[in-house]
Coordinates of C-alpha atoms (C1' of nucleotides) in Angstrom, one line a residue:
Chain A
M1 CA -2.7 6.3 3.8
S2 CA -2.6 5.8 3.1
S3 CA -0.8 6.4 3.3
E4 CA -2.4 7.1 4.4
A5 CA -0.8 4.9 3.7
A6 CA -1.2 5.7 2.2
G7 CA -3.4 5.6 4.9
L8 CA -6.9 6.0 4.0
Y9 CA -7.9 6.7 7.6
S10 CA -10.9 9.1 7.8
G11 CA -11.5 8.9 11.5
T12 CA -11.9 11.7 14.0
T13 CA -9.3 13.5 16.0
S14 CA -11.0 15.5 18.7
D15 CA -9.6 19.0 18.8
A16 CA -11.3 19.5 22.0
M17 CA -9.2 16.8 23.6
E18 CA -6.1 18.8 22.7
K19 CA -7.2 21.6 24.8
I20 CA -7.7 19.7 28.0
V21 CA -5.3 21.2 30.4
T22 CA -3.7 19.4 33.3
A23 CA -3.5 22.3 35.6
L24 CA -1.2 20.6 38.1
D25 CA 1.5 19.7 35.6
S26 CA 2.0 23.2 34.2
S27 CA 3.3 25.0 37.2
A28 CA 6.9 23.8 37.4
A29 CA 8.2 23.5 33.8
A30 CA 6.3 26.1 31.8
G31 CA 7.7 29.6 31.9
P32 CA 5.3 32.6 32.2
G33 CA 3.2 33.1 29.1
E34 CA 4.1 29.7 27.7
P35 CA 1.2 27.4 26.6
E36 CA 0.3 24.8 29.3
S37 CA 0.7 21.1 28.7
A38 CA -2.1 19.4 26.9
A39 CA -3.3 15.8 26.6
K40 CA -0.9 14.2 24.2
Q41 CA -2.0 13.1 20.8
I42 CA 0.2 10.6 18.9
P43 CA 0.6 11.4 15.2
P44 CA -1.2 8.9 13.0
A45 CA 2.0 7.7 11.3
A46 CA 3.5 7.0 14.7
V47 CA 0.4 5.1 15.9
A48 CA 0.7 2.8 12.9
R49 CA 4.4 2.1 13.7
M50 CA 3.7 1.5 17.4
T51 CA 2.0 -1.7 16.3
L52 CA 5.2 -2.8 14.6
Y53 CA 7.2 -2.1 17.8
L54 CA 4.7 -4.1 19.8
R55 CA 5.0 -7.0 17.5
A56 CA 8.8 -6.9 17.5
L57 CA 8.9 -6.6 21.3
N58 CA 6.6 -9.6 21.7
S59 CA 8.8 -11.6 19.5
L60 CA 11.8 -10.7 21.6
L61 CA 9.9 -11.5 24.7
A62 CA 9.1 -14.9 23.3
E63 CA 12.8 -15.4 22.7
G64 CA 13.6 -14.5 26.3
V65 CA 15.4 -11.3 25.4
E66 CA 15.1 -8.8 28.3
R67 CA 16.7 -5.7 27.0
V68 CA 17.0 -4.0 23.6
S69 CA 18.5 -0.9 22.2
S70 CA 16.6 1.6 20.0
E71 CA 19.0 0.5 17.2
A72 CA 18.1 -3.2 17.5
L73 CA 14.4 -2.6 18.0
A74 CA 14.3 -0.3 15.0
E75 CA 16.0 -2.8 12.8
A76 CA 13.5 -5.6 13.9
S77 CA 10.6 -3.2 13.1
G78 CA 11.9 -2.0 9.8
V79 CA 12.3 1.7 10.7
S80 CA 15.2 4.0 11.6
S81 CA 16.4 4.3 15.2
S82 CA 15.7 8.0 15.0
T83 CA 12.1 7.5 14.0
L84 CA 11.7 4.9 16.7
R85 CA 13.0 7.1 19.5
K86 CA 11.0 10.0 18.3
D87 CA 7.9 7.8 18.3
L88 CA 8.5 6.5 21.8
S89 CA 8.9 10.0 23.0
Y90 CA 5.2 10.6 22.2
V91 CA 4.2 8.0 24.9
G92 CA 6.9 8.7 27.5
S93 CA 10.4 8.0 28.6
Y94 CA 10.7 4.3 29.2
G95 CA 14.4 3.7 28.4
T96 CA 17.6 4.1 30.3
R97 CA 20.4 6.1 28.7
G98 CA 23.5 4.1 28.0
V99 CA 21.5 0.9 28.5
G100 CA 18.4 0.6 26.4
Y101 CA 14.8 -0.5 27.0
E102 CA 13.5 -3.3 29.1
V103 CA 11.4 -5.4 26.7
Q104 CA 8.5 -6.3 28.8
Y105 CA 8.2 -2.8 30.4
L106 CA 8.3 -1.0 27.1
S107 CA 5.8 -3.5 25.6
R108 CA 3.3 -2.9 28.4
H109 CA 3.6 0.9 28.1
I110 CA 3.1 0.9 24.3
A111 CA 0.1 -1.5 24.7
A112 CA -1.3 0.9 27.3
A113 CA -0.8 3.9 25.0
L114 CA -2.7 2.1 22.2
G115 CA -5.6 1.1 24.5
L116 CA -4.8 -2.6 24.4
T117 CA -4.8 -3.2 28.1
H118 CA -8.3 -4.6 28.1
D119 CA -9.8 -6.9 25.5
W120 CA -12.0 -5.4 22.8
K121 CA -15.1 -7.2 21.8
V122 CA -15.5 -7.5 18.0
A123 CA -18.6 -8.4 16.0
I124 CA -18.3 -9.3 12.3
V125 CA -21.1 -8.3 10.0
G126 CA -21.2 -10.6 7.0
A127 CA -20.5 -14.3 7.1
G128 CA -19.4 -14.7 3.4
N129 CA -15.9 -15.9 2.6
L130 CA -14.2 -12.9 4.0
G131 CA -16.3 -12.8 7.2
K132 CA -15.6 -16.4 7.9
A133 CA -11.9 -16.0 7.2
L134 CA -11.8 -13.1 9.7
A135 CA -13.8 -15.0 12.3
R136 CA -11.4 -17.9 12.2
Y137 CA -8.2 -15.8 11.9
G138 CA -6.2 -16.6 15.0
G139 CA -4.3 -13.3 14.9
F140 CA -7.1 -11.4 16.6
E141 CA -7.5 -13.4 19.8
S142 CA -3.8 -13.4 20.5
R143 CA -3.7 -9.6 20.3
G144 CA -6.5 -8.8 22.5
F145 CA -9.5 -8.9 20.2
D146 CA -12.4 -11.2 21.1
I147 CA -14.7 -12.1 18.3
V148 CA -18.1 -12.2 20.0
A149 CA -20.6 -12.5 17.2
I150 CA -20.9 -12.9 13.4
F151 CA -24.0 -11.9 11.4
D152 CA -25.5 -12.7 8.1
A153 CA -28.8 -12.1 6.3
D154 CA -28.9 -15.4 4.4
Q155 CA -31.2 -18.0 6.0
M156 CA -28.9 -20.8 4.6
V157 CA -26.0 -19.4 6.6
I158 CA -27.7 -18.3 9.8
G159 CA -27.2 -20.8 12.5
S160 CA -24.2 -22.5 10.9
E161 CA -20.9 -22.7 12.8
V162 CA -17.9 -20.5 12.1
G163 CA -15.0 -21.2 14.4
W164 CA -16.4 -21.1 17.9
L165 CA -19.4 -19.1 16.9
R166 CA -22.8 -19.6 15.4
V167 CA -23.9 -17.1 12.7
S168 CA -26.6 -14.8 14.0
D169 CA -29.5 -13.3 12.0
V170 CA -28.6 -9.8 11.1
A171 CA -32.3 -9.0 11.9
D172 CA -31.3 -9.4 15.6
M173 CA -28.1 -7.4 15.3
E174 CA -29.0 -4.7 17.8
S175 CA -29.9 -7.0 20.6
V176 CA -27.0 -9.4 20.0
L177 CA -24.5 -6.5 19.9
H178 CA -25.9 -5.3 23.2
R179 CA -26.0 -8.7 24.9
T180 CA -22.4 -9.6 23.9
G181 CA -21.1 -6.2 24.8
A182 CA -19.5 -5.7 21.4
N183 CA -17.6 -2.4 21.1
M184 CA -16.1 -2.8 17.7
V185 CA -17.5 -4.0 14.4
V186 CA -15.9 -5.4 11.3
L187 CA -17.9 -4.9 8.1
A188 CA -17.3 -7.8 5.6
L189 CA -20.1 -7.0 3.2
P190 CA -20.7 -6.3 -0.4
A191 CA -20.7 -2.6 -1.4
T192 CA -24.4 -2.5 -2.0
V193 CA -25.5 -3.1 1.6
A194 CA -22.4 -1.7 3.4
Q195 CA -23.7 1.9 4.1
E196 CA -27.1 0.6 5.3
M197 CA -25.4 -1.8 7.8
C198 CA -22.9 0.8 8.8
D199 CA -25.8 3.1 9.7
R200 CA -27.5 0.4 11.8
V201 CA -24.3 -0.5 13.6
I202 CA -23.8 3.2 14.5
A203 CA -27.4 3.6 15.6
A204 CA -26.8 0.6 17.9
G205 CA -24.1 2.5 19.6
I206 CA -20.9 1.2 18.0
R207 CA -18.2 3.9 17.6
S208 CA -15.4 1.9 16.0
I209 CA -15.7 0.3 12.6
L210 CA -13.2 -1.5 10.4
S211 CA -14.7 -1.8 6.9
F212 CA -13.6 -4.2 4.1
A213 CA -16.4 -3.1 1.8
P214 CA -15.1 -1.5 -1.4
V215 CA -17.1 1.7 -1.0
L216 CA -16.8 5.1 0.6
L217 CA -18.8 5.0 3.8
Q218 CA -20.4 8.1 5.3
V219 CA -20.1 8.2 9.1
P220 CA -20.7 11.0 11.7
P221 CA -17.6 12.7 13.1
Y222 CA -17.8 10.9 16.4
V223 CA -17.3 7.5 14.7
N224 CA -13.9 5.9 14.1
L225 CA -13.7 4.3 10.7
R226 CA -10.9 2.5 9.1
K227 CA -11.0 0.9 5.7
V228 CA -9.1 -2.0 4.1
D229 CA -9.6 -2.5 0.4
M230 CA -7.8 -5.4 -1.1
A231 CA -8.3 -4.4 -4.7
T232 CA -7.0 -1.0 -3.9
E233 CA -3.9 -2.6 -2.5
L234 CA -3.4 -4.4 -5.7
Q235 CA -3.9 -1.3 -7.7
I236 CA -1.2 0.6 -5.7
L237 CA 1.1 -2.4 -6.3
A238 CA 0.3 -2.3 -10.0
Y239 CA 1.5 1.3 -10.1
H240 CA 4.8 0.4 -8.6
A241 CA 5.1 -2.8 -10.6
Q242 CA 4.6 -0.8 -13.8
R243 CA 7.6 1.4 -13.0
T244 CA 9.9 -1.6 -12.5
Q245 CA 8.5 -4.3 -14.8
T246 CA 7.7 -3.9 -18.5
P247 CA 3.9 -4.3 -18.4
G248 CA 3.5 -7.4 -20.5
Q249 CA 6.7 -8.9 -19.3
P250 CA 6.4 -12.6 -18.3
V251 CA 7.9 -14.0 -15.2
R252 CA 11.6 -14.5 -15.5
R253 CA 13.1 -17.7 -14.2
D254 CA 16.1 -16.9 -12.1
V255 CA 19.0 -19.3 -12.1
G256 CA 19.4 -20.8 -8.7
Chain B
M1 CA -0.9 4.9 5.3
S2 CA -0.5 4.5 4.5
S3 CA -0.3 6.7 4.6
E4 CA 0.8 5.0 3.6
A5 CA -0.4 6.9 6.0
A6 CA -0.5 5.0 8.0
G7 CA 0.6 3.1 4.9
L8 CA 3.1 0.5 5.8
Y9 CA 4.5 0.4 2.3
S10 CA 8.1 -0.6 2.2
G11 CA 8.5 -1.0 -1.6
T12 CA 11.1 0.5 -3.9
T13 CA 11.1 3.8 -5.6
S14 CA 13.8 3.8 -8.2
D15 CA 15.9 6.9 -8.0
A16 CA 17.5 6.0 -11.3
M17 CA 14.1 6.4 -13.0
E18 CA 13.9 10.0 -11.8
K19 CA 17.0 10.8 -13.7
I20 CA 15.8 9.5 -17.1
V21 CA 15.8 12.6 -19.2
T22 CA 13.5 13.1 -22.2
A23 CA 15.8 15.1 -24.3
L24 CA 13.3 16.2 -26.8
D25 CA 10.9 17.7 -24.2
S26 CA 13.4 20.0 -22.6
S27 CA 14.4 22.3 -25.4
A28 CA 11.3 24.5 -25.5
A29 CA 10.2 25.3 -22.0
A30 CA 13.3 25.0 -19.8
G31 CA 15.5 28.1 -19.7
P32 CA 19.2 27.9 -19.8
G33 CA 20.7 26.2 -16.8
E34 CA 17.4 24.9 -15.6
P35 CA 17.1 21.2 -14.8
E36 CA 15.6 19.2 -17.6
S37 CA 12.2 17.4 -17.3
A38 CA 12.4 13.9 -15.7
A39 CA 10.1 10.9 -15.7
K40 CA 7.4 11.9 -13.3
Q41 CA 6.9 10.0 -10.0
I42 CA 3.5 10.3 -8.3
P43 CA 3.8 10.8 -4.5
P44 CA 2.6 7.7 -2.6
A45 CA -0.3 9.5 -0.9
A46 CA -1.5 10.6 -4.3
V47 CA -1.3 7.1 -5.8
A48 CA -3.5 5.8 -3.0
R49 CA -6.1 8.5 -3.7
M50 CA -6.0 7.8 -7.4
T51 CA -7.7 4.5 -6.7
L52 CA -10.5 6.4 -4.9
Y53 CA -10.9 8.7 -7.9
L54 CA -11.0 5.7 -10.2
R55 CA -13.7 4.1 -8.2
A56 CA -15.8 7.2 -8.0
L57 CA -15.4 7.8 -11.8
N58 CA -16.5 4.3 -12.5
S59 CA -19.6 4.7 -10.4
L60 CA -20.4 7.9 -12.3
L61 CA -19.8 6.1 -15.6
A62 CA -22.2 3.4 -14.5
E63 CA -24.8 6.1 -13.7
G64 CA -24.3 7.5 -17.2
V65 CA -22.8 10.8 -16.0
E66 CA -20.6 12.2 -18.7
R67 CA -19.0 15.3 -17.0
V68 CA -17.9 16.1 -13.5
S69 CA -16.2 19.0 -11.8
S70 CA -13.3 18.7 -9.4
E71 CA -15.6 19.8 -6.6
A72 CA -18.1 17.0 -7.3
L73 CA -15.5 14.3 -7.9
A74 CA -13.6 15.3 -4.8
E75 CA -16.8 15.0 -2.7
A76 CA -17.6 11.6 -4.1
S77 CA -14.0 10.5 -3.3
G78 CA -13.9 12.0 0.2
V79 CA -11.1 14.5 -0.4
S80 CA -10.8 18.2 -0.9
S81 CA -11.1 19.6 -4.4
S82 CA -7.7 21.2 -3.9
T83 CA -6.1 17.9 -3.2
L84 CA -7.9 16.3 -6.1
R85 CA -6.7 18.9 -8.6
K86 CA -3.2 18.8 -7.3
D87 CA -3.2 15.0 -7.6
L88 CA -4.5 15.0 -11.1
S89 CA -1.8 17.5 -12.1
Y90 CA 0.8 14.7 -11.4
V91 CA -0.6 12.7 -14.3
G92 CA -1.5 15.5 -16.7
S93 CA -4.1 18.0 -17.7
Y94 CA -7.3 16.2 -18.7
G95 CA -9.9 18.8 -17.7
T96 CA -11.3 21.8 -19.4
R97 CA -11.3 25.1 -17.5
G98 CA -14.8 26.4 -16.9
V99 CA -16.3 23.0 -17.8
G100 CA -14.8 20.1 -15.8
Y101 CA -13.6 16.6 -16.6
E102 CA -15.1 14.1 -19.1
V103 CA -15.7 11.1 -16.9
Q104 CA -14.6 8.3 -19.2
Y105 CA -11.6 10.2 -20.6
L106 CA -10.3 11.0 -17.1
S107 CA -10.9 7.4 -15.9
R108 CA -8.9 6.0 -18.7
H109 CA -6.0 8.3 -18.1
I110 CA -5.9 7.6 -14.4
A111 CA -6.0 3.9 -15.1
A112 CA -3.2 4.3 -17.5
A113 CA -1.1 6.2 -15.0
L114 CA -1.6 3.4 -12.4
G115 CA -0.6 0.7 -14.9
L116 CA -4.1 -0.8 -15.1
T117 CA -4.5 -0.8 -18.9
H118 CA -3.7 -4.5 -19.1
D119 CA -4.8 -7.3 -16.8
W120 CA -2.4 -8.4 -14.1
K121 CA -2.2 -12.1 -13.4
V122 CA -2.3 -12.9 -9.7
A123 CA -1.3 -16.1 -7.9
I124 CA -2.4 -16.7 -4.3
V125 CA -0.1 -18.6 -2.0
G126 CA -2.0 -20.3 0.8
A127 CA -5.5 -21.8 0.4
G128 CA -6.6 -21.4 4.0
N129 CA -9.7 -19.3 5.0
L130 CA -8.1 -16.1 3.8
G131 CA -6.6 -17.4 0.6
K132 CA -10.0 -18.9 -0.4
A133 CA -11.8 -15.7 0.5
L134 CA -9.4 -13.7 -1.7
A135 CA -9.7 -16.2 -4.6
R136 CA -13.5 -15.9 -4.6
Y137 CA -13.6 -12.2 -4.0
G138 CA -15.3 -10.7 -7.1
G139 CA -13.7 -7.3 -6.6
F140 CA -10.4 -8.4 -8.2
E141 CA -11.6 -9.5 -11.6
S142 CA -13.7 -6.4 -12.1
R143 CA -10.7 -4.2 -11.5
G144 CA -8.3 -5.9 -13.9
F145 CA -6.8 -8.6 -11.7
D146 CA -7.0 -12.2 -12.9
I147 CA -6.5 -14.8 -10.3
V148 CA -4.6 -17.5 -12.2
A149 CA -3.5 -19.9 -9.5
I150 CA -3.8 -20.8 -5.8
F151 CA -1.3 -22.9 -3.9
D152 CA -1.3 -24.9 -0.7
A153 CA 1.0 -27.4 1.0
D154 CA -1.7 -29.5 2.6
Q155 CA -2.5 -32.7 0.7
M156 CA -6.1 -32.5 1.9
V157 CA -6.5 -29.2 0.2
I158 CA -4.5 -29.7 -3.0
G159 CA -6.8 -30.5 -5.9
S160 CA -9.9 -29.1 -4.2
E161 CA -11.9 -26.4 -6.0
V162 CA -11.8 -22.7 -5.0
G163 CA -13.9 -20.5 -7.2
W164 CA -12.9 -21.3 -10.8
L165 CA -9.6 -22.8 -9.8
R166 CA -8.1 -25.9 -8.4
V167 CA -5.6 -25.7 -5.6
S168 CA -2.1 -26.5 -6.8
D169 CA 0.7 -28.2 -4.8
V170 CA 3.1 -25.5 -3.6
A171 CA 5.8 -27.9 -4.5
D172 CA 5.1 -27.2 -8.1
M173 CA 4.8 -23.4 -7.5
E174 CA 7.7 -22.3 -9.8
S175 CA 6.5 -24.2 -12.8
V176 CA 2.8 -23.2 -12.3
L177 CA 3.8 -19.5 -11.9
H178 CA 5.7 -19.7 -15.1
R179 CA 3.1 -21.6 -17.0
T180 CA 0.2 -19.3 -16.0
G181 CA 2.3 -16.1 -16.6
A182 CA 1.6 -14.8 -13.1
N183 CA 3.2 -11.4 -12.4
M184 CA 1.9 -10.7 -8.9
V185 CA 1.6 -12.8 -5.8
V186 CA -0.7 -12.5 -2.8
L187 CA 0.7 -14.2 0.3
A188 CA -2.1 -15.6 2.5
L189 CA 0.1 -17.6 4.9
P190 CA 0.9 -18.0 8.6
A191 CA 3.8 -16.0 9.9
T192 CA 6.0 -19.0 10.3
V193 CA 6.3 -19.9 6.6
A194 CA 5.8 -16.5 5.0
Q195 CA 9.5 -15.5 4.6
E196 CA 10.4 -18.8 3.1
M197 CA 7.5 -18.7 0.6
C198 CA 8.3 -15.0 -0.1
D199 CA 11.9 -16.0 -1.0
R200 CA 10.8 -18.7 -3.3
V201 CA 8.3 -16.5 -5.1
I202 CA 11.0 -13.9 -5.6
A203 CA 13.5 -16.5 -6.9
A204 CA 10.8 -17.6 -9.3
G205 CA 10.8 -14.1 -10.8
I206 CA 7.9 -12.4 -9.1
R207 CA 8.6 -8.7 -8.4
S208 CA 5.3 -7.6 -6.8
I209 CA 3.9 -9.1 -3.6
L210 CA 0.9 -8.3 -1.4
S211 CA 1.3 -9.9 2.0
F212 CA -1.3 -10.7 4.5
A213 CA 1.1 -12.5 6.8
P214 CA 1.5 -10.8 10.2
V215 CA 5.3 -10.6 10.0
L216 CA 7.9 -8.2 8.7
L217 CA 9.2 -9.7 5.4
Q218 CA 12.7 -9.0 4.1
V219 CA 12.8 -8.5 0.3
P220 CA 15.5 -7.2 -2.0
P221 CA 15.1 -3.5 -3.1
Y222 CA 13.9 -4.4 -6.6
V223 CA 10.8 -6.1 -5.2
N224 CA 7.6 -4.2 -4.6
L225 CA 6.0 -5.3 -1.3
R226 CA 2.8 -4.1 0.3
K227 CA 1.4 -5.4 3.5
V228 CA -2.1 -5.7 4.9
D229 CA -2.4 -6.8 8.5
M230 CA -5.9 -7.0 9.9
A231 CA -4.9 -7.2 13.5
T232 CA -2.8 -4.1 13.1
E233 CA -5.9 -2.3 11.7
L234 CA -7.8 -3.2 14.8
Q235 CA -5.0 -2.0 17.0
I236 CA -4.9 1.4 15.3
L237 CA -8.7 1.5 15.7
A238 CA -8.3 0.7 19.4
Y239 CA -6.1 3.7 19.9
H240 CA -8.7 6.0 18.4
A241 CA -11.5 4.3 20.2
Q242 CA -9.8 4.6 23.5
R243 CA -9.7 8.4 23.0
T244 CA -13.4 8.6 22.4
Q245 CA -14.9 5.8 24.4
T246 CA -14.3 5.0 28.0
P247 CA -12.4 1.7 27.8
G248 CA -14.8 -0.6 29.6
Q249 CA -17.9 1.3 28.4
P250 CA -20.6 -1.0 27.0
V251 CA -22.5 -0.3 23.8
R252 CA -25.1 2.4 24.4
R253 CA -28.5 1.9 22.9
D254 CA -29.4 5.1 21.0
V255 CA -33.0 6.1 21.0
G256 CA -34.4 6.0 17.5
Chain C
dT1 C1' -18.2 39.4 -22.4
dA2 C1' -19.3 37.3 -17.8
dG3 C1' -19.3 33.1 -15.2
dA4 C1' -17.2 28.9 -14.1
dT5 C1' -13.6 25.9 -13.2
dT6 C1' -9.1 24.2 -14.0
dG7 C1' -4.0 23.9 -13.2
dT8 C1' -0.4 25.9 -10.6
dT9 C1' 1.9 28.6 -7.3
dA10 C1' 3.0 29.9 -2.6
dA11 C1' 2.1 29.3 2.2
dT12 C1' 1.2 26.2 5.7
dC13 C1' 1.4 22.2 8.1
dG14 C1' 3.2 17.7 9.5
dA15 C1' 6.6 13.9 9.4
dT16 C1' 11.3 12.4 9.1
dT17 C1' 16.1 12.7 9.8
dA18 C1' 20.5 14.1 11.7
dA19 C1' 22.9 15.6 15.4
dC20 C1' 24.0 16.0 20.1
dA21 C1' 23.4 17.2 25.0
dA22 C1' 21.9 14.7 28.9
dT23 C1' 22.9 10.9 31.6
dC24 C1' 23.2 6.0 32.8
Chain D
dT1 C1' 35.9 8.3 34.4
dA2 C1' 34.9 6.5 29.6
dG3 C1' 31.7 4.4 26.6
dA4 C1' 27.1 3.8 25.4
dT5 C1' 22.6 5.1 24.3
dT6 C1' 18.5 7.8 25.2
dG7 C1' 15.4 11.8 24.7
dT8 C1' 15.1 16.1 22.4
dT9 C1' 16.1 19.9 19.4
dA10 C1' 16.7 21.9 14.9
dA11 C1' 16.9 21.1 10.0
dT12 C1' 15.1 18.9 6.2
dC13 C1' 11.8 17.0 3.5
dG14 C1' 7.2 16.1 1.8
dA15 C1' 2.2 16.7 1.8
dT16 C1' -1.9 19.6 2.1
dT17 C1' -4.3 23.7 1.7
dA18 C1' -5.7 28.3 0.0
dA19 C1' -5.7 31.4 -3.4
dC20 C1' -5.7 33.0 -8.0
dA21 C1' -4.2 33.6 -12.8
dA22 C1' -5.2 31.2 -16.9
dT23 C1' -8.7 30.1 -20.0
dC24 C1' -12.8 27.6 -21.5

DNA sequence: TAGATTGTTAATCGATTAACAATC
DNA sequence: TAGATTGTTAATCGATTAACAATC
């Protein structure tokens, strides 16, 4: 996260949620004096891996595969089968012992656990190179994220076409967010204006933000914020590269 | 992500490196029978945070601040002072008890630990929207990453200008990588061709790769691979959003 | 010397792995 | 029933936090 991966996630995990008790559940299994069952919370590292399982399952589905073992799915996702089974246990028991998992059935349950059963409406703030690239990126639509608006402050850019959309004036941001029903925002902005726009977006009612701005954003605890910083990724790579490559070493041509 | 927390880092950490012994160091401190000092390895989560410290320090430097305490630097980086001091202890003792850290001095030592004392030469494979956005992104140059080439397979795109560069034909990739001295590659490609290009880049001698392709890449253990997947980030965000927002709930207009 | 702050240790917390009983 | 594979437990491993001795 950070990893975080290295995750650099700084969102909220409501402790209050942990304490919600499902009174009906607790009667049978729990012995006297034992804590009662609480609303499950999936560990952050497991949530990140769920997206890998989902991607692998959807590939299998596209290939027409109907069943898969934890061993095979783990391999396709790049994790150990032990980790996979442990992760799946956080969302429920959707496999059959001695048999494996039904691909479509498991895929649906993971999607449900991640909150991907309905489409999310995403607005992009910033129509520079990155904002445009994101707006045109096909990977979002196919995974349940609809880009519903893109904003910029530059009069030369406002009104121009980006993919299926027209760039809106950031001055109208609040009304456009409201009209389009956006419930997530991607910040593709320079560091200098990121905090200001972040504040406005939150004031407009948005509670989930993905930021590409290379700056530490301050958000209230009830806002979910994730950050992606491409220069940071290269710096982390540099650290590992340094340990395996002699710093000045030029590219070696392999024979082959 | 990361930690990777949710870090999805799947690179290599050479165990052999751990065993390199600095014979001279060990005589004084280590008692008889104790293991001798080995080449330090910074934990992944700490490496990711180092980039935050570096960013914060460079901001302070720009403001003309000369000294900073662990408490203040931690706050500016969004971590606890305990974590900060622990992290810094992995790279050395660059503070003064009772006083704090000299900003420039600490910044230089962290940069050195991350392998950022020389510029890295980065080639981008794929001149689509994302590749172009990355090539024009100012954040790289300012942090010691020189973009030295950008490739595409589309004859309509080859030869066109992107930032300071001209798009090269991916057919000439090996010779251009060699000529420009590139030692890192960013893959900005569709999933379908990513593995193939990844293989070619590795065969050409590249050992450090940052991939934006939404697919699990297979690389040999001596290659450092990091992945950034923007749709994955939104999916993780969706999970947290689901826990705090009622799924279908529209944006609420706050009074203010 | 007294106050401040680092660097490090020990305790806590969480994540991963290995192993296996449950069960199809 | 025998073989296969899940779901879960316990053990290991690593990361974070709190506390404080060292020392400026």
